[in-house]
Amino acid sequence: MPYIPHTDTNIREMLAAANVANLDDLFSSIPKELRLAKPLALPAPLSEIEATKLLCELADQNTNAARTPSFLGAGCYNHFVPAVVDHLASRSEFYTAYTPYQPETSQGALTTAFEYQTMMCQLTGMEVSNASLYDGATALAEAILMALHITNKKKVIISKTIHPEYRATVRAWLEDLDINIIELDFTNGMTSLEALEKKLNNNTACVAYQSPNFFGIIEPVDEIVKLVRKYEGTMLISVVNPMALGLLKTPGDYGVDIVVGDAQPLGNRMSFGGPHLGFMATKMAHIRKMPGRIVGETTDAKGRRGFVLTLSTREQHIRREKATSNICSNQALCAIRTAIYLSAVGKTGLKQVAELNLQKAHYAAEKLSAIPGFKLTFSGAFFNEFVIRCKKPEGINKYLLKKNIIGGLALGRFYPELKDSMLFCVTEMNTKEEIDKLAAMLD
């Protein structure tokens, strides 16, 4: 945001426009006893040059992925964002608009939402997408609520290989409902098919899994689908990393019912953990149970192409008991960034980025697992994250940080049984030299 000071002339003109004599008159409606009678305890004013220098000095105290090689993922990923994303998304009609969905005033914004939905359908292989949700964790909770409403059943099965914070969000959302939530154990970093088969029955509303899962492992999706489809009416919810879909089969190809995830990897930078962008896509048969908003294409009375807010099942529009939740208002700009990113890289570009992630992650895994005392914890196929077993992961991270490297995630915080393991992430942003340096520091 530019630094724009007000001149004395500016202030006089504004006071004149407000029909007041001085700045104090602006606060005349506030009782005197409630006003501060002394100056605020603030530091002395700074010039723009001084303020910029101070802020840069403060920012330099942070360790960030822009200047420090990072191997930390676990739900928030360091990917390249083409300049065109910032340039177009920062246009004032996008950047300043709040809830830009009014069909009579925001055809441009509605068009971008429609394009976003279209590309998310193509990416996931599903029939319909909404115009975005809050983040990946709440998108999963929304999907489970949706499945409960559709099936009218009370049992939910969630794999423990789903992001632990996603599962915590689900538990928080459902804790006051009469719902039986079962978390499935994992075997070799993958959902236990044996445990799933034992827990499934006709009362199961839905089964949720993640692939690539929190450990980076690609789940045995075909086997999961086969087991779930034995029970009529049970819905299958897939949590996906959208970047991985540049290489993997789409969830639609597997026949899942609802696909959710976080689109932060697509054009949205890491920024102290947010903002993120939840996405949801499903089959057309479930469109009226889908939360959030859906923009549709139509023609006006003269046959001209246009876009409208087609479905918005929020309580302001329909009866409360039939309403779905709506927490998508502040995600429109993130969705626009994702639409611009996907448009810029295209199908070929997305595949190339995904291949870079895959190749570099596997190179890093080979380098690290060749070091004495380090080995892969799991043996399954993985995308851009993998788990390494080693001694004292927290100590290793402190050591790496002293060497100007951001290490992986020590898993003991979320999985006590894996307190001897670290989750590493490698993206297209990591160079071969960085990976070699990481391996050399650990050797």
CSV table of C-alpha atoms in Angstrom, one decimal, residues 107 296-308:
chain,number,residue,atom,x,y,z
A,107,GLN,CA,-20.3,-9.5,-14.4
A,296,GLY,CA,-23.9,-20.3,-13.5
A,297,GLU,CA,-23.9,-19.3,-17.2
A,298,THR,CA,-27.0,-18.0,-18.9
A,299,THR,CA,-28.3,-15.7,-21.7
A,300,ASP,CA,-30.3,-12.5,-21.2
A,301,ALA,CA,-33.5,-11.5,-23.1
A,302,LYS,CA,-31.4,-10.5,-26.1
A,303,GLY,CA,-29.5,-13.8,-26.2
A,304,ARG,CA,-26.3,-12.3,-24.8
A,305,ARG,CA,-24.0,-14.5,-22.7
A,306,GLY,CA,-24.0,-13.7,-19.0
A,307,PHE,CA,-23.3,-15.1,-15.6
A,308,VAL,CA,-25.5,-15.2,-12.5
